[in-house]
mmCIF file of C-alpha atoms in Angstrom:
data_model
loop_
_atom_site.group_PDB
_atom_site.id
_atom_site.type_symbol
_atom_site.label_atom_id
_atom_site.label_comp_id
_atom_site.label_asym_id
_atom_site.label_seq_id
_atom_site.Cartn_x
_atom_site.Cartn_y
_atom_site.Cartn_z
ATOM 1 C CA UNK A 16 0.321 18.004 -108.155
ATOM 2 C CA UNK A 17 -2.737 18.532 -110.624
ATOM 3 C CA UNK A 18 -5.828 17.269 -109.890
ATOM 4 C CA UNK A 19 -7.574 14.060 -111.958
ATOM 5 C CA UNK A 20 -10.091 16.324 -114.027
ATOM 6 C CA UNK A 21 -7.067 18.728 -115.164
ATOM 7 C CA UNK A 22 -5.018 15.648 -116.658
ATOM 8 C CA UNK A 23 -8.113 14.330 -117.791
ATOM 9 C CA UNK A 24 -8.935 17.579 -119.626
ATOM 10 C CA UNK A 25 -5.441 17.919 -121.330
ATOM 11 C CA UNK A 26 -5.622 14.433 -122.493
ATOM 12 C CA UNK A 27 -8.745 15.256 -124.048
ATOM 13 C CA UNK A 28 -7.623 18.576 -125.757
ATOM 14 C CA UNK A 29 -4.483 16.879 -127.633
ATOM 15 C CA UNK A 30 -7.254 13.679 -128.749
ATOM 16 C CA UNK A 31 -9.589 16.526 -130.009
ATOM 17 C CA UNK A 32 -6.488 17.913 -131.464
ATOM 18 C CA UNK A 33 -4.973 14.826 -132.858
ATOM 19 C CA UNK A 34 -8.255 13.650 -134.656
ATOM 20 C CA UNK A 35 -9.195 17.480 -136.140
ATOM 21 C CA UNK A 36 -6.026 17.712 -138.183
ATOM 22 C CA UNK A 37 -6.532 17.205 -141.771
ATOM 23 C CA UNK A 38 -4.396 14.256 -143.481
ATOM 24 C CA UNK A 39 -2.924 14.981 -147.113
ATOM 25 C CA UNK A 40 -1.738 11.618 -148.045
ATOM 26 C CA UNK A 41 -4.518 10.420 -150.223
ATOM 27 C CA UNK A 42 -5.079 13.800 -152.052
ATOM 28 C CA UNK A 43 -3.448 15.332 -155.218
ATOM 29 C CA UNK A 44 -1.710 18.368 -155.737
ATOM 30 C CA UNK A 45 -0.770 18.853 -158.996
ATOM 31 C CA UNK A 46 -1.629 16.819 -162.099
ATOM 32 C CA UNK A 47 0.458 15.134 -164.936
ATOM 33 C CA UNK A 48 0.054 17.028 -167.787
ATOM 34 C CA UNK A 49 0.124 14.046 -170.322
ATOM 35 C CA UNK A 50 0.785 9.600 -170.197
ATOM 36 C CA UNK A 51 1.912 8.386 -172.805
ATOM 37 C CA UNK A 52 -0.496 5.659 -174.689
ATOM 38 C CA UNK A 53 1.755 2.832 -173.330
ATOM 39 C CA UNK A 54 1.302 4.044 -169.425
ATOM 40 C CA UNK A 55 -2.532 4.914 -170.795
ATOM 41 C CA UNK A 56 -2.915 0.659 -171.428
ATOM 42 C CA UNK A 57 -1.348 -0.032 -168.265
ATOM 43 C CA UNK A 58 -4.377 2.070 -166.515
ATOM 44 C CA UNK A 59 -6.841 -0.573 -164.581
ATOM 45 C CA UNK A 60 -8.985 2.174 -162.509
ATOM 46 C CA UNK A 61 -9.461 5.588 -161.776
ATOM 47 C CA UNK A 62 -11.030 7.198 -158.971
ATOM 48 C CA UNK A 63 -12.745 10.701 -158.783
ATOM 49 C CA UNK A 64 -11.415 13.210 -156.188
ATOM 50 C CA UNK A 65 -13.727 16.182 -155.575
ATOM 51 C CA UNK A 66 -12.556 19.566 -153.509
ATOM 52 C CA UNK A 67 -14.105 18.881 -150.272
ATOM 53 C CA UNK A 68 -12.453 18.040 -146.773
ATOM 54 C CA UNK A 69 -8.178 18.434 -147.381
ATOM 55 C CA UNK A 70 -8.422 18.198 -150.918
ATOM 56 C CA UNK A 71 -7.835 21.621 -152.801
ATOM 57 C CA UNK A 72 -8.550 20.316 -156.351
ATOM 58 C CA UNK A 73 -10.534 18.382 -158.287
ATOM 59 C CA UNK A 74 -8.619 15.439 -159.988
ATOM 60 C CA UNK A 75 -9.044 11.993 -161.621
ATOM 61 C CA UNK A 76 -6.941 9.354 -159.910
ATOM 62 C CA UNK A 77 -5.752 6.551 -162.374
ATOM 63 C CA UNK A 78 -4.232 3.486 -160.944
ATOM 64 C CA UNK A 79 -1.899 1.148 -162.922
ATOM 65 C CA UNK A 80 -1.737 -2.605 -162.636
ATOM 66 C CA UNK A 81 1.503 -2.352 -160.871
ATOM 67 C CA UNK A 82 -0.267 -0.038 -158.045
ATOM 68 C CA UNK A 83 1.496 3.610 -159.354
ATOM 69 C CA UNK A 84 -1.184 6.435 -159.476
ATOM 70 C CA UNK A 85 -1.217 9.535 -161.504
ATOM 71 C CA UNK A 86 -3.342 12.416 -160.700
ATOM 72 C CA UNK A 87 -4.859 14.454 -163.820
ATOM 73 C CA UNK A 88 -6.774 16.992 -164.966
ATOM 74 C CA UNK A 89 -10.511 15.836 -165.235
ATOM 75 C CA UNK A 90 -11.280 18.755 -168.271
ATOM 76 C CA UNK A 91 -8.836 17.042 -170.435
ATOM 77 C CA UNK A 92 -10.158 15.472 -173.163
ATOM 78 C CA UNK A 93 -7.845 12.483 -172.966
ATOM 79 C CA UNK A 94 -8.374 11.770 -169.421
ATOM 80 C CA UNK A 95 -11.910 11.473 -170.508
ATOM 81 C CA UNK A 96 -11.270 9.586 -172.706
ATOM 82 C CA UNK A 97 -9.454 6.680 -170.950
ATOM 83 C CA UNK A 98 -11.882 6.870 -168.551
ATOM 84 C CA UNK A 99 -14.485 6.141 -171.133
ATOM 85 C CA UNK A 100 -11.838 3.141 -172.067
ATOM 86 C CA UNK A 101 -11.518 1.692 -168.701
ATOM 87 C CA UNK A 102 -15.681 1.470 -167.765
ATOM 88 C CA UNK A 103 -15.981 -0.130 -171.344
ATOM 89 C CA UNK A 104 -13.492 -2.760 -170.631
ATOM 90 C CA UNK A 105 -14.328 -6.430 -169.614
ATOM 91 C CA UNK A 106 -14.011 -6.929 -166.393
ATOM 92 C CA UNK A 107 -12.414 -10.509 -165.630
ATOM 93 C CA UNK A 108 -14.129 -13.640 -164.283
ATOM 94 C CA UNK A 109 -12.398 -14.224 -160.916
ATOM 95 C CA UNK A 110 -13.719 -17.881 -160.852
ATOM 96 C CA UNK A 111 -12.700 -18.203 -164.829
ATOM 97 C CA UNK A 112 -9.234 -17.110 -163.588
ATOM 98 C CA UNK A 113 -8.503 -18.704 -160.393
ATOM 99 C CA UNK A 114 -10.157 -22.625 -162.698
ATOM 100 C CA UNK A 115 -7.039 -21.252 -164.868
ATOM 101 C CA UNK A 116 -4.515 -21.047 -162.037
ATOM 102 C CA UNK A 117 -5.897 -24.066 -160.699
ATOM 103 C CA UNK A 118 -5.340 -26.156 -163.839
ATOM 104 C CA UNK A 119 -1.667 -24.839 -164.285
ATOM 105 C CA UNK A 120 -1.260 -25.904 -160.878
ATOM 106 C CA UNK A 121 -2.045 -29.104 -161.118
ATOM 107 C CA UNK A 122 -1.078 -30.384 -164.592
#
């Protein structure tokens, strides 16, 4: 029967194990070569990935209103340039918005 400490130690070694492996999910692969300019208006965000931890390349994450994400190319001159489009937009009022809801509510 093994002792306390030698359980204790191979619990231990599969945590240490379980914790150092590297998770994939959130980091892109490839990248779409090309959206069309109707997905391009649909973009609300974009996030930068950069080649550290799991992440092999370096990528510009757009997010569409409907939650779908695209990975691209940050050297391409288009993704630049609907990133340029998406810091220059308005950003809504959420209080102007939810008065809105509010009044459609109620009427």
């Amino acid at each position: 029967m093994p002792s306390n400490t030698s359980v204790f130690l191979l619990v231990l070694c599969c945590l240490c194990l379980a914790v150092a492996q590297v998770s994939y999910d959130d980091c892109c692969l490839s990248y779409v070569k090309k959206l069309d300019r109707k997905s391009q208006q649909r973009a609300v965000k974009y996030r930068i990935q950069e080649t550290d931890g799991g992440c092999n390349i370096r990528a510009v994450i757009f997010t569409m209103r409907k939650g779908r994400v695209y990975c691209t190319d940050p050297r391409q001159t288009w993704v630049k340039e609907l990133m340029d489009t998406i810091d220059t937009k308005p950003t809504p009022h959420p209080k102007r918005n939810t008065q809105k809801r509010l009044k459609r509510l109620f009427s």
